[in-house]
PDB file of C-alpha atoms in Angstrom:
ATOM      1  CA  MET A   1       0.023   0.035   0.046  1.00  0.00           C
ATOM      2  CA  ASP A   2       1.353   3.316  -0.834  1.00  0.00           C
ATOM      3  CA  TYR A   3       1.742   6.249   1.604  1.00  0.00           C
ATOM      4  CA  VAL A   4       1.982  10.063   0.856  1.00  0.00           C
ATOM      5  CA  THR A   5       4.406  11.745   3.340  1.00  0.00           C
ATOM      6  CA  PHE A   6       4.958  15.273   3.749  1.00  0.00           C
ATOM      7  CA  SER A   7       6.211  17.952   6.168  1.00  0.00           C
ATOM      8  CA  LEU A   8       3.890  20.406   8.254  1.00  0.00           C
ATOM      9  CA  PRO A   9       4.261  23.177   8.391  1.00  0.00           C
ATOM     10  CA  PRO A  10       4.131  24.289   5.366  1.00  0.00           C
ATOM     11  CA  LEU A  11       0.547  23.994   5.495  1.00  0.00           C
ATOM     12  CA  PRO A  12      -1.360  21.904   2.385  1.00  0.00           C
ATOM     13  CA  VAL A  13      -3.364  24.101   0.351  1.00  0.00           C
ATOM     14  CA  PHE A  14      -6.985  23.160   0.541  1.00  0.00           C
ATOM     15  CA  ILE A  15      -8.519  24.037  -3.094  1.00  0.00           C
ATOM     16  CA  LYS A  16     -11.960  23.055  -3.379  1.00  0.00           C
ATOM     17  CA  GLY A  17     -14.384  20.232  -2.033  1.00  0.00           C
ATOM     18  CA  ALA A  18     -18.122  19.193  -2.257  1.00  0.00           C
ATOM     19  CA  GLU A  19     -20.304  16.105  -1.994  1.00  0.00           C
ATOM     20  CA  SER A  20     -21.682  14.264  -4.844  1.00  0.00           C
ATOM     21  CA  VAL A  21     -23.922  11.812  -6.051  1.00  0.00           C
ATOM     22  CA  PHE A  22     -23.501   8.851  -8.694  1.00  0.00           C
ATOM     23  CA  PRO A  23     -26.676   7.286  -9.637  1.00  0.00           C
ATOM     24  CA  THR A  24     -26.858   3.822 -10.429  1.00  0.00           C
ATOM     25  CA  GLY A  25     -24.955   3.454 -13.774  1.00  0.00           C
ATOM     26  CA  LYS A  26     -22.648   6.081 -13.671  1.00  0.00           C
ATOM     27  CA  ARG A  27     -18.747   5.939 -13.205  1.00  0.00           C
ATOM     28  CA  HIS A  28     -16.080   8.213 -12.872  1.00  0.00           C
ATOM     29  CA  PHE A  29     -14.435   9.781 -15.928  1.00  0.00           C
ATOM     30  CA  ARG A  30     -10.919   9.197 -17.046  1.00  0.00           C
ATOM     31  CA  ARG A  31      -8.371  12.123 -16.605  1.00  0.00           C
ATOM     32  CA  THR A  32      -4.611  12.891 -15.280  1.00  0.00           C
ATOM     33  CA  PHE A  33      -5.105  15.160 -12.235  1.00  0.00           C
ATOM     34  CA  THR A  34      -2.576  17.952 -11.457  1.00  0.00           C
ATOM     35  CA  VAL A  35      -3.532  18.020  -7.792  1.00  0.00           C
ATOM     36  CA  PHE A  36      -4.624  15.627  -4.864  1.00  0.00           C
ATOM     37  CA  ASP A  37      -8.259  14.452  -5.139  1.00  0.00           C
ATOM     38  CA  LEU A  38      -9.230  12.701  -2.061  1.00  0.00           C
ATOM     39  CA  LEU A  39     -12.541  10.743  -2.464  1.00  0.00           C
ATOM     40  CA  TYR A  40     -14.536   9.524   0.519  1.00  0.00           C
ATOM     41  CA  VAL A  41     -17.759   7.398   0.027  1.00  0.00           C
ATOM     42  CA  LYS A  42     -20.561   7.927   2.739  1.00  0.00           C
ATOM     43  CA  GLN A  43     -22.804   5.002   1.028  1.00  0.00           C
ATOM     44  CA  GLY A  44     -22.561   2.966  -1.875  1.00  0.00           C
ATOM     45  CA  CYS A  45     -19.513   1.921  -3.825  1.00  0.00           C
ATOM     46  CA  LEU A  46     -17.036   3.602  -6.303  1.00  0.00           C
ATOM     47  CA  TYR A  47     -14.935   1.624  -8.487  1.00  0.00           C
ATOM     48  CA  MET A  48     -11.687   3.396  -9.293  1.00  0.00           C
ATOM     49  CA  THR A  49      -8.267   2.499 -11.332  1.00  0.00           C
ATOM     50  CA  GLU A  50      -5.441   4.551 -10.916  1.00  0.00           C
ATOM     51  CA  ASN A  51      -2.214   3.655 -13.031  1.00  0.00           C
ATOM     52  CA  GLY A  52      -3.489   0.092 -13.420  1.00  0.00           C
ATOM     53  CA  ARG A  53      -4.252  -0.435 -10.134  1.00  0.00           C
ATOM     54  CA  GLU A  54      -8.065  -1.036  -9.268  1.00  0.00           C
ATOM     55  CA  PHE A  55      -9.937   0.004  -6.148  1.00  0.00           C
ATOM     56  CA  ALA A  56     -13.180  -0.922  -4.843  1.00  0.00           C
ATOM     57  CA  VAL A  57     -13.992   2.152  -2.477  1.00  0.00           C
ATOM     58  CA  GLY A  58     -17.050   0.997   0.002  1.00  0.00           C
ATOM     59  CA  SER A  59     -19.169   2.823   2.420  1.00  0.00           C
ATOM     60  CA  GLY A  60     -16.776   4.657   5.109  1.00  0.00           C
ATOM     61  CA  GLN A  61     -13.732   4.402   3.005  1.00  0.00           C
ATOM     62  CA  TYR A  62     -11.417   6.828   1.145  1.00  0.00           C
ATOM     63  CA  LEU A  63      -9.251   7.146  -1.539  1.00  0.00           C
ATOM     64  CA  LEU A  64      -6.231   9.622  -2.030  1.00  0.00           C
ATOM     65  CA  LEU A  65      -5.709  10.012  -6.021  1.00  0.00           C
ATOM     66  CA  ILE A  66      -2.397  10.971  -6.799  1.00  0.00           C
ATOM     67  CA  PRO A  67      -1.100  14.036  -9.078  1.00  0.00           C
ATOM     68  CA  GLY A  68       0.390  12.749 -12.245  1.00  0.00           C
ATOM     69  CA  ARG A  69      -1.432   9.038 -12.428  1.00  0.00           C
ATOM     70  CA  GLU A  70      -4.301   8.643 -14.607  1.00  0.00           C
ATOM     71  CA  HIS A  71      -7.482   7.487 -12.506  1.00  0.00           C
ATOM     72  CA  TYR A  72     -10.799   6.781 -13.817  1.00  0.00           C
ATOM     73  CA  GLY A  73     -14.295   4.690 -13.035  1.00  0.00           C
ATOM     74  CA  HIS A  74     -13.419   1.046 -14.326  1.00  0.00           C
ATOM     75  CA  ARG A  75     -16.927   0.160 -13.412  1.00  0.00           C
ATOM     76  CA  PRO A  76     -20.317   1.765 -13.158  1.00  0.00           C
ATOM     77  CA  CYS A  77     -21.968   2.170  -9.573  1.00  0.00           C
ATOM     78  CA  ARG A  78     -24.132  -0.740  -8.809  1.00  0.00           C
ATOM     79  CA  GLU A  79     -26.323   1.378  -6.574  1.00  0.00           C
ATOM     80  CA  ARG A  80     -26.921   4.965  -5.750  1.00  0.00           C
ATOM     81  CA  THR A  81     -23.292   6.073  -4.267  1.00  0.00           C
ATOM     82  CA  GLU A  82     -22.712   9.188  -1.975  1.00  0.00           C
ATOM     83  CA  LEU A  83     -19.380  10.951  -2.014  1.00  0.00           C
ATOM     84  CA  VAL A  84     -17.100  13.771  -0.705  1.00  0.00           C
ATOM     85  CA  TRP A  85     -14.192  14.835  -2.722  1.00  0.00           C
ATOM     86  CA  LEU A  86     -11.562  17.488  -1.747  1.00  0.00           C
ATOM     87  CA  HIS A  87      -9.075  18.635  -4.083  1.00  0.00           C
ATOM     88  CA  PHE A  88      -5.790  19.994  -2.411  1.00  0.00           C
ATOM     89  CA  SER A  89      -1.983  20.558  -2.998  1.00  0.00           C
ATOM     90  CA  LEU A  90       1.113  19.846  -1.033  1.00  0.00           C
ATOM     91  CA  PRO A  91       4.125  21.935  -1.253  1.00  0.00           C
ATOM     92  CA  ASP A  92       6.325  18.862  -0.631  1.00  0.00           C
ATOM     93  CA  TYR A  93       5.528  15.042  -0.866  1.00  0.00           C
ATOM     94  CA  GLU A  94       6.806  11.715  -1.118  1.00  0.00           C
ATOM     95  CA  ILE A  95       5.322   8.142  -2.024  1.00  0.00           C
ATOM     96  CA  VAL A  96       6.681   5.565   0.134  1.00  0.00           C
ATOM     97  CA  ALA A  97       5.505   2.140   0.404  1.00  0.00           C
ATOM     98  CA  ASP A  98       4.405   0.042   3.267  1.00  0.00           C
ATOM     99  CA  HIS A  99       4.902   2.938   6.107  1.00  0.00           C
ATOM    100  CA  ILE A 100       5.019   2.494   9.538  1.00  0.00           C
ATOM    101  CA  ALA A 101       4.251   5.525  11.788  1.00  0.00           C
ATOM    102  CA  SER A 102       4.987   6.068  15.302  1.00  0.00           C
ATOM    103  CA  ARG A 103       5.639   9.133  17.383  1.00  0.00           C
ATOM    104  CA  GLN A 104       9.057   9.344  16.389  1.00  0.00           C
ATOM    105  CA  THR A 105       8.400   9.450  12.611  1.00  0.00           C
ATOM    106  CA  VAL A 106       5.535  11.750  12.866  1.00  0.00           C
ATOM    107  CA  VAL A 107       7.634  14.466  14.930  1.00  0.00           C
ATOM    108  CA  GLU A 108      10.250  15.216  12.573  1.00  0.00           C
ATOM    109  CA  LYS A 109      12.121  17.854  14.599  1.00  0.00           C
ATOM    110  CA  GLU A 110      11.074  19.333  18.072  1.00  0.00           C
ATOM    111  CA  ALA A 111      10.400  22.961  18.567  1.00  0.00           C
ATOM    112  CA  THR A 112      13.234  25.290  19.757  1.00  0.00           C
ATOM    113  CA  TYR A 113      12.885  28.966  20.933  1.00  0.00           C
ATOM    114  CA  THR A 114      13.100  30.182  17.668  1.00  0.00           C
ATOM    115  CA  GLU A 115      11.885  27.468  15.376  1.00  0.00           C
ATOM    116  CA  PRO A 116       8.525  25.348  15.357  1.00  0.00           C
ATOM    117  CA  ILE A 117       7.847  21.755  15.973  1.00  0.00           C
ATOM    118  CA  GLN A 118       8.125  19.994  12.402  1.00  0.00           C
ATOM    119  CA  TYR A 119       5.942  17.245  11.540  1.00  0.00           C
ATOM    120  CA  ARG A 120       6.052  14.516   9.015  1.00  0.00           C
ATOM    121  CA  LEU A 121       2.659  13.262   8.322  1.00  0.00           C
ATOM    122  CA  SER A 122       1.949   9.808   6.299  1.00  0.00           C
ATOM    123  CA  ILE A 123      -1.227   9.070   5.116  1.00  0.00           C
ATOM    124  CA  ARG A 124      -2.414   5.925   3.857  1.00  0.00           C
ATOM    125  CA  GLN A 125      -3.510   6.236   0.146  1.00  0.00           C
ATOM    126  CA  TYR A 126      -6.597   3.749   0.421  1.00  0.00           C
ATOM    127  CA  GLY A 127      -8.346   3.118   3.519  1.00  0.00           C
ATOM    128  CA  GLU A 128     -11.088   3.116   6.144  1.00  0.00           C
ATOM    129  CA  LEU A 129     -12.001   6.154   8.360  1.00  0.00           C
ATOM    130  CA  LYS A 130     -11.760   5.230  11.916  1.00  0.00           C
ATOM    131  CA  GLN A 131     -14.073   7.101  14.532  1.00  0.00           C
ATOM    132  CA  ARG A 132     -16.298   7.647  11.132  1.00  0.00           C
ATOM    133  CA  GLU A 133     -18.576   9.953  13.143  1.00  0.00           C
ATOM    134  CA  ARG A 134     -15.885  12.458  13.729  1.00  0.00           C
ATOM    135  CA  ALA A 135     -14.296  12.207  10.346  1.00  0.00           C
ATOM    136  CA  GLU A 136     -17.544  12.658   8.560  1.00  0.00           C
ATOM    137  CA  GLN A 137     -18.586  15.577  10.844  1.00  0.00           C
ATOM    138  CA  LEU A 138     -15.267  17.246   9.767  1.00  0.00           C
ATOM    139  CA  LEU A 139     -16.132  16.537   6.040  1.00  0.00           C
ATOM    140  CA  SER A 140     -19.270  17.947   6.221  1.00  0.00           C
ATOM    141  CA  GLN A 141     -18.106  21.211   7.557  1.00  0.00           C
ATOM    142  CA  ILE A 142     -15.342  21.189   4.939  1.00  0.00           C
ATOM    143  CA  VAL A 143     -17.420  21.022   2.055  1.00  0.00           C
ATOM    144  CA  GLU A 144     -20.795  22.832   3.478  1.00  0.00           C
ATOM    145  CA  PRO A 145     -21.358  25.924   0.933  1.00  0.00           C
ATOM    146  CA  ASN A 146     -20.522  28.997   1.711  1.00  0.00           C
ATOM    147  CA  VAL A 147     -24.032  30.550   1.436  1.00  0.00           C
ATOM    148  CA  GLU A 148     -23.595  33.788   3.025  1.00  0.00           C
ATOM    149  CA  ARG A 149     -20.005  34.396   1.032  1.00  0.00           C
ATOM    150  CA  ASP A 150     -18.005  34.753   4.440  1.00  0.00           C
ATOM    151  CA  LEU A 151     -14.984  36.433   4.022  1.00  0.00           C
ATOM    152  CA  ASP A 152     -13.165  34.049   6.812  1.00  0.00           C
ATOM    153  CA  ARG A 153     -14.725  30.928   5.262  1.00  0.00           C
ATOM    154  CA  PRO A 154     -11.967  29.538   3.202  1.00  0.00           C
ATOM    155  CA  LEU A 155      -9.831  29.971   5.968  1.00  0.00           C
ATOM    156  CA  ARG A 156     -11.808  27.879   8.443  1.00  0.00           C
ATOM    157  CA  GLN A 157     -12.045  25.586   5.562  1.00  0.00           C
ATOM    158  CA  LEU A 158      -8.196  25.170   5.379  1.00  0.00           C
ATOM    159  CA  LEU A 159      -8.019  24.608   9.187  1.00  0.00           C
ATOM    160  CA  LEU A 160     -10.595  22.016   9.134  1.00  0.00           C
ATOM    161  CA  PHE A 161      -8.653  20.216   6.303  1.00  0.00           C
ATOM    162  CA  VAL A 162      -5.546  20.060   8.413  1.00  0.00           C
ATOM    163  CA  GLU A 163      -7.544  18.865  11.258  1.00  0.00           C
ATOM    164  CA  PHE A 164      -8.748  16.007   8.956  1.00  0.00           C
ATOM    165  CA  LEU A 165      -5.294  15.136   7.767  1.00  0.00           C
ATOM    166  CA  TRP A 166      -4.338  14.903  11.463  1.00  0.00           C
ATOM    167  CA  HIS A 167      -7.379  12.816  11.730  1.00  0.00           C
ATOM    168  CA  LEU A 168      -6.220  10.340   9.093  1.00  0.00           C
ATOM    169  CA  GLN A 169      -2.611  10.638  10.775  1.00  0.00           C
ATOM    170  CA  LYS A 170      -3.968   9.822  14.397  1.00  0.00           C
ATOM    171  CA  GLN A 171      -5.657   6.798  13.304  1.00  0.00           C
ATOM    172  CA  GLU A 172      -2.206   5.272  11.775  1.00  0.00           C
ATOM    173  CA  LEU A 173      -0.819   5.704  15.477  1.00  0.00           C
ATOM    174  CA  SER A 174      -3.308   4.124  17.958  1.00  0.00           C
ATOM    175  CA  VAL A 175      -6.019   1.782  18.821  1.00  0.00           C
ATOM    176  CA  PRO A 176      -9.308   3.511  20.335  1.00  0.00           C
ATOM    177  CA  ASN A 177      -9.384   3.852  23.621  1.00  0.00           C
ATOM    178  CA  ALA A 178     -12.367   3.282  26.284  1.00  0.00           C
ATOM    179  CA  SER A 179     -13.744   6.900  26.015  1.00  0.00           C
ATOM    180  CA  GLU A 180     -13.491   6.581  21.925  1.00  0.00           C
ATOM    181  CA  GLN A 181     -15.326   3.232  21.560  1.00  0.00           C
ATOM    182  CA  VAL A 182     -18.136   4.588  24.058  1.00  0.00           C
ATOM    183  CA  SER A 183     -18.346   7.693  21.664  1.00  0.00           C
ATOM    184  CA  ALA A 184     -18.282   5.296  18.849  1.00  0.00           C
ATOM    185  CA  ALA A 185     -21.310   3.245  20.275  1.00  0.00           C
ATOM    186  CA  ALA A 186     -23.395   6.546  21.420  1.00  0.00           C
ATOM    187  CA  VAL A 187     -22.896   8.200  17.944  1.00  0.00           C
ATOM    188  CA  ALA A 188     -24.240   5.213  16.024  1.00  0.00           C
ATOM    189  CA  TYR A 189     -27.020   4.656  18.298  1.00  0.00           C
ATOM    190  CA  ILE A 190     -28.130   8.413  17.523  1.00  0.00           C
ATOM    191  CA  GLU A 191     -27.538   7.959  13.878  1.00  0.00           C
ATOM    192  CA  LYS A 192     -29.882   4.941  13.747  1.00  0.00           C
ATOM    193  CA  HIS A 193     -32.375   6.277  15.921  1.00  0.00           C
ATOM    194  CA  PHE A 194     -32.469  10.012  15.400  1.00  0.00           C
ATOM    195  CA  HIS A 195     -35.761  10.016  13.689  1.00  0.00           C
ATOM    196  CA  GLU A 196     -37.492   8.348  17.074  1.00  0.00           C
ATOM    197  CA  PRO A 197     -37.798  10.336  20.441  1.00  0.00           C
ATOM    198  CA  VAL A 198     -34.140   9.815  21.560  1.00  0.00           C
ATOM    199  CA  THR A 199     -33.040  10.505  25.120  1.00  0.00           C
ATOM    200  CA  LEU A 200     -29.896  10.345  27.155  1.00  0.00           C
ATOM    201  CA  GLU A 201     -31.478   7.974  29.652  1.00  0.00           C
ATOM    202  CA  ARG A 202     -32.661   5.657  26.909  1.00  0.00           C
ATOM    203  CA  LEU A 203     -29.041   5.700  25.472  1.00  0.00           C
ATOM    204  CA  ALA A 204     -27.439   5.281  28.662  1.00  0.00           C
ATOM    205  CA  ARG A 205     -29.578   2.052  29.296  1.00  0.00           C
ATOM    206  CA  GLU A 206     -28.712   0.869  26.031  1.00  0.00           C
ATOM    207  CA  LEU A 207     -24.882   1.270  26.298  1.00  0.00           C
ATOM    208  CA  ARG A 208     -25.117   0.270  30.049  1.00  0.00           C
ATOM    209  CA  PHE A 209     -23.118   3.275  31.012  1.00  0.00           C
ATOM    210  CA  HIS A 210     -23.826   6.141  33.298  1.00  0.00           C
ATOM    211  CA  PRO A 211     -25.328   9.487  31.407  1.00  0.00           C
ATOM    212  CA  ASP A 212     -22.657  11.476  32.712  1.00  0.00           C
ATOM    213  CA  TYR A 213     -19.728   9.057  31.670  1.00  0.00           C
ATOM    214  CA  ILE A 214     -21.375   8.971  27.840  1.00  0.00           C
ATOM    215  CA  THR A 215     -21.604  12.626  27.741  1.00  0.00           C
ATOM    216  CA  ARG A 216     -18.057  13.173  28.910  1.00  0.00           C
ATOM    217  CA  CYS A 217     -16.504  10.523  26.407  1.00  0.00           C
ATOM    218  CA  MET A 218     -18.486  12.068  23.813  1.00  0.00           C
ATOM    219  CA  GLN A 219     -17.336  15.817  24.655  1.00  0.00           C
ATOM    220  CA  LYS A 220     -13.882  14.547  24.965  1.00  0.00           C
ATOM    221  CA  THR A 221     -14.057  12.505  21.881  1.00  0.00           C
ATOM    222  CA  ILE A 222     -16.125  14.701  19.151  1.00  0.00           C
ATOM    223  CA  GLY A 223     -16.064  17.841  21.025  1.00  0.00           C
ATOM    224  CA  MET A 224     -20.002  17.870  21.499  1.00  0.00           C
ATOM    225  CA  GLY A 225     -22.387  16.348  24.092  1.00  0.00           C
ATOM    226  CA  PHE A 226     -25.356  14.059  23.603  1.00  0.00           C
ATOM    227  CA  SER A 227     -27.978  16.698  23.251  1.00  0.00           C
ATOM    228  CA  HIS A 228     -25.565  18.963  20.920  1.00  0.00           C
ATOM    229  CA  TYR A 229     -24.503  15.765  18.294  1.00  0.00           C
ATOM    230  CA  LEU A 230     -28.230  14.750  18.316  1.00  0.00           C
ATOM    231  CA  ALA A 231     -29.316  18.273  17.346  1.00  0.00           C
ATOM    232  CA  TYR A 232     -25.983  18.542  14.676  1.00  0.00           C
ATOM    233  CA  TYR A 233     -27.341  15.262  13.315  1.00  0.00           C
ATOM    234  CA  ARG A 234     -30.779  15.827  13.118  1.00  0.00           C
ATOM    235  CA  LEU A 235     -30.050  19.166  11.194  1.00  0.00           C
ATOM    236  CA  SER A 236     -27.769  17.858   8.948  1.00  0.00           C
ATOM    237  CA  LYS A 237     -30.333  15.497   7.500  1.00  0.00           C
ATOM    238  CA  ALA A 238     -32.560  17.904   7.566  1.00  0.00           C
ATOM    239  CA  LYS A 239     -30.551  20.333   5.626  1.00  0.00           C
ATOM    240  CA  GLN A 240     -30.240  17.423   2.764  1.00  0.00           C
ATOM    241  CA  TRP A 241     -33.765  17.108   2.552  1.00  0.00           C
ATOM    242  CA  LEU A 242     -34.442  20.737   2.351  1.00  0.00           C
ATOM    243  CA  ALA A 243     -31.782  20.747  -0.480  1.00  0.00           C
ATOM    244  CA  GLU A 244     -32.806  17.785  -2.376  1.00  0.00           C
ATOM    245  CA  THR A 245     -36.860  17.746  -1.771  1.00  0.00           C
ATOM    246  CA  ASN A 246     -39.630  19.953  -1.815  1.00  0.00           C
ATOM    247  CA  GLU A 247     -41.235  18.221   1.467  1.00  0.00           C
ATOM    248  CA  THR A 248     -42.785  21.003   3.969  1.00  0.00           C
ATOM    249  CA  ILE A 249     -40.816  22.240   6.711  1.00  0.00           C
ATOM    250  CA  GLU A 250     -42.879  20.454   9.050  1.00  0.00           C
ATOM    251  CA  ALA A 251     -42.673  16.949   7.144  1.00  0.00           C
ATOM    252  CA  ILE A 252     -38.844  17.380   7.385  1.00  0.00           C
ATOM    253  CA  ALA A 253     -39.202  18.068  11.043  1.00  0.00           C
ATOM    254  CA  LYS A 254     -40.930  15.100  11.673  1.00  0.00           C
ATOM    255  CA  ARG A 255     -38.839  13.065   9.456  1.00  0.00           C
ATOM    256  CA  VAL A 256     -35.871  13.972  11.942  1.00  0.00           C
ATOM    257  CA  GLY A 257     -37.444  13.023  15.071  1.00  0.00           C
ATOM    258  CA  ILE A 258     -39.126  16.641  15.987  1.00  0.00           C
ATOM    259  CA  ASP A 259     -42.964  17.049  15.916  1.00  0.00           C
ATOM    260  CA  ASP A 260     -43.066  20.679  16.970  1.00  0.00           C
ATOM    261  CA  SER A 261     -42.164  22.577  13.564  1.00  0.00           C
ATOM    262  CA  ALA A 262     -42.092  25.574  15.212  1.00  0.00           C
ATOM    263  CA  TYR A 263     -39.181  24.325  17.567  1.00  0.00           C
ATOM    264  CA  PHE A 264     -37.482  22.889  14.574  1.00  0.00           C
ATOM    265  CA  SER A 265     -37.204  26.426  12.819  1.00  0.00           C
ATOM    266  CA  ARG A 266     -36.143  27.916  16.177  1.00  0.00           C
ATOM    267  CA  LEU A 267     -33.389  25.291  16.694  1.00  0.00           C
ATOM    268  CA  PHE A 268     -32.363  25.603  12.924  1.00  0.00           C
ATOM    269  CA  LYS A 269     -32.137  29.030  13.056  1.00  0.00           C
ATOM    270  CA  LYS A 270     -30.150  29.141  16.323  1.00  0.00           C
ATOM    271  CA  MET A 271     -27.526  26.655  14.798  1.00  0.00           C
ATOM    272  CA  GLU A 272     -27.551  27.443  11.034  1.00  0.00           C
ATOM    273  CA  GLY A 273     -28.029  31.278  11.574  1.00  0.00           C
ATOM    274  CA  MET A 274     -30.968  31.162   9.170  1.00  0.00           C
ATOM    275  CA  THR A 275     -34.443  29.792   8.978  1.00  0.00           C
ATOM    276  CA  PRO A 276     -35.236  26.520   7.496  1.00  0.00           C
ATOM    277  CA  THR A 277     -37.000  28.273   4.191  1.00  0.00           C
ATOM    278  CA  GLU A 278     -34.035  30.608   3.714  1.00  0.00           C
ATOM    279  CA  TYR A 279     -31.853  27.814   3.896  1.00  0.00           C
ATOM    280  CA  ARG A 280     -33.846  25.747   1.268  1.00  0.00           C
ATOM    281  CA  ARG A 281     -33.880  28.965  -1.102  1.00  0.00           C
ATOM    282  CA  ILE A 282     -30.009  29.564  -0.860  1.00  0.00           C
ATOM    283  CA  ALA A 283     -29.414  25.614  -1.226  1.00  0.00           C
ATOM    284  CA  GLN A 284     -31.428  25.089  -4.312  1.00  0.00           C
ATOM    285  CA  ARG A 285     -30.189  28.077  -6.042  1.00  0.00           C
ATOM    286  CA  VAL A 286     -26.274  27.100  -5.505  1.00  0.00           C
TER     287      VAL A 286
END
């Protein structure tokens, strides 16, 4: 397996990213790109060939396409496939085979009083995302449309992208600890039952852990407690349906487990800075 290794700083240059859907029967076109193209499959399977090597990128997996190497879809998608793509460049990198990462290899040079710490990251070209919920949260934030044309949005994207690369690096270094395992179980439960009247107490009974412990684990691992993540995930689904369908606000609110459409609208505006109707108008225009 190839690895891409690069120093940091300087920072990678994030260029552009978005979510895409390949319907059944569609395949990726043929090209030789001048920048890196990271493909992450949220649902379905994408069949890609790079320099004659075939990859089947399934749900929860990613493929990092290397500049200068021809790539194309060697087989049409057999099902509806949802993916995120990120284009970026690296100021200096190498392609190496079968690299074993450790703290000693990642920290290339310790900081001094006059020079910063120097990292050497090693990213596996093809693999599966660990702590998938956190990784998908970062990807969603990176590619979220800049509907208000914020001046600082590109800078936030860059910082989030570097955090995502660091996420890929860390998963090469460690086995999930107890907090990460509890958090992953809690997130998986929320994402399966978000359309139901989910409560922390119900989750605690399911996982057989104290509610406070679950909250601490989630806060430590993904930076959000139970209520915050439940709201975040429900609204991420709501935004998808607002952009892709003509369902009423009330119907979408119920689909994400909120019976009170007025409360749904207040929550949406509090977290997104605009009403569901305003978001739909902008998202369907983009």
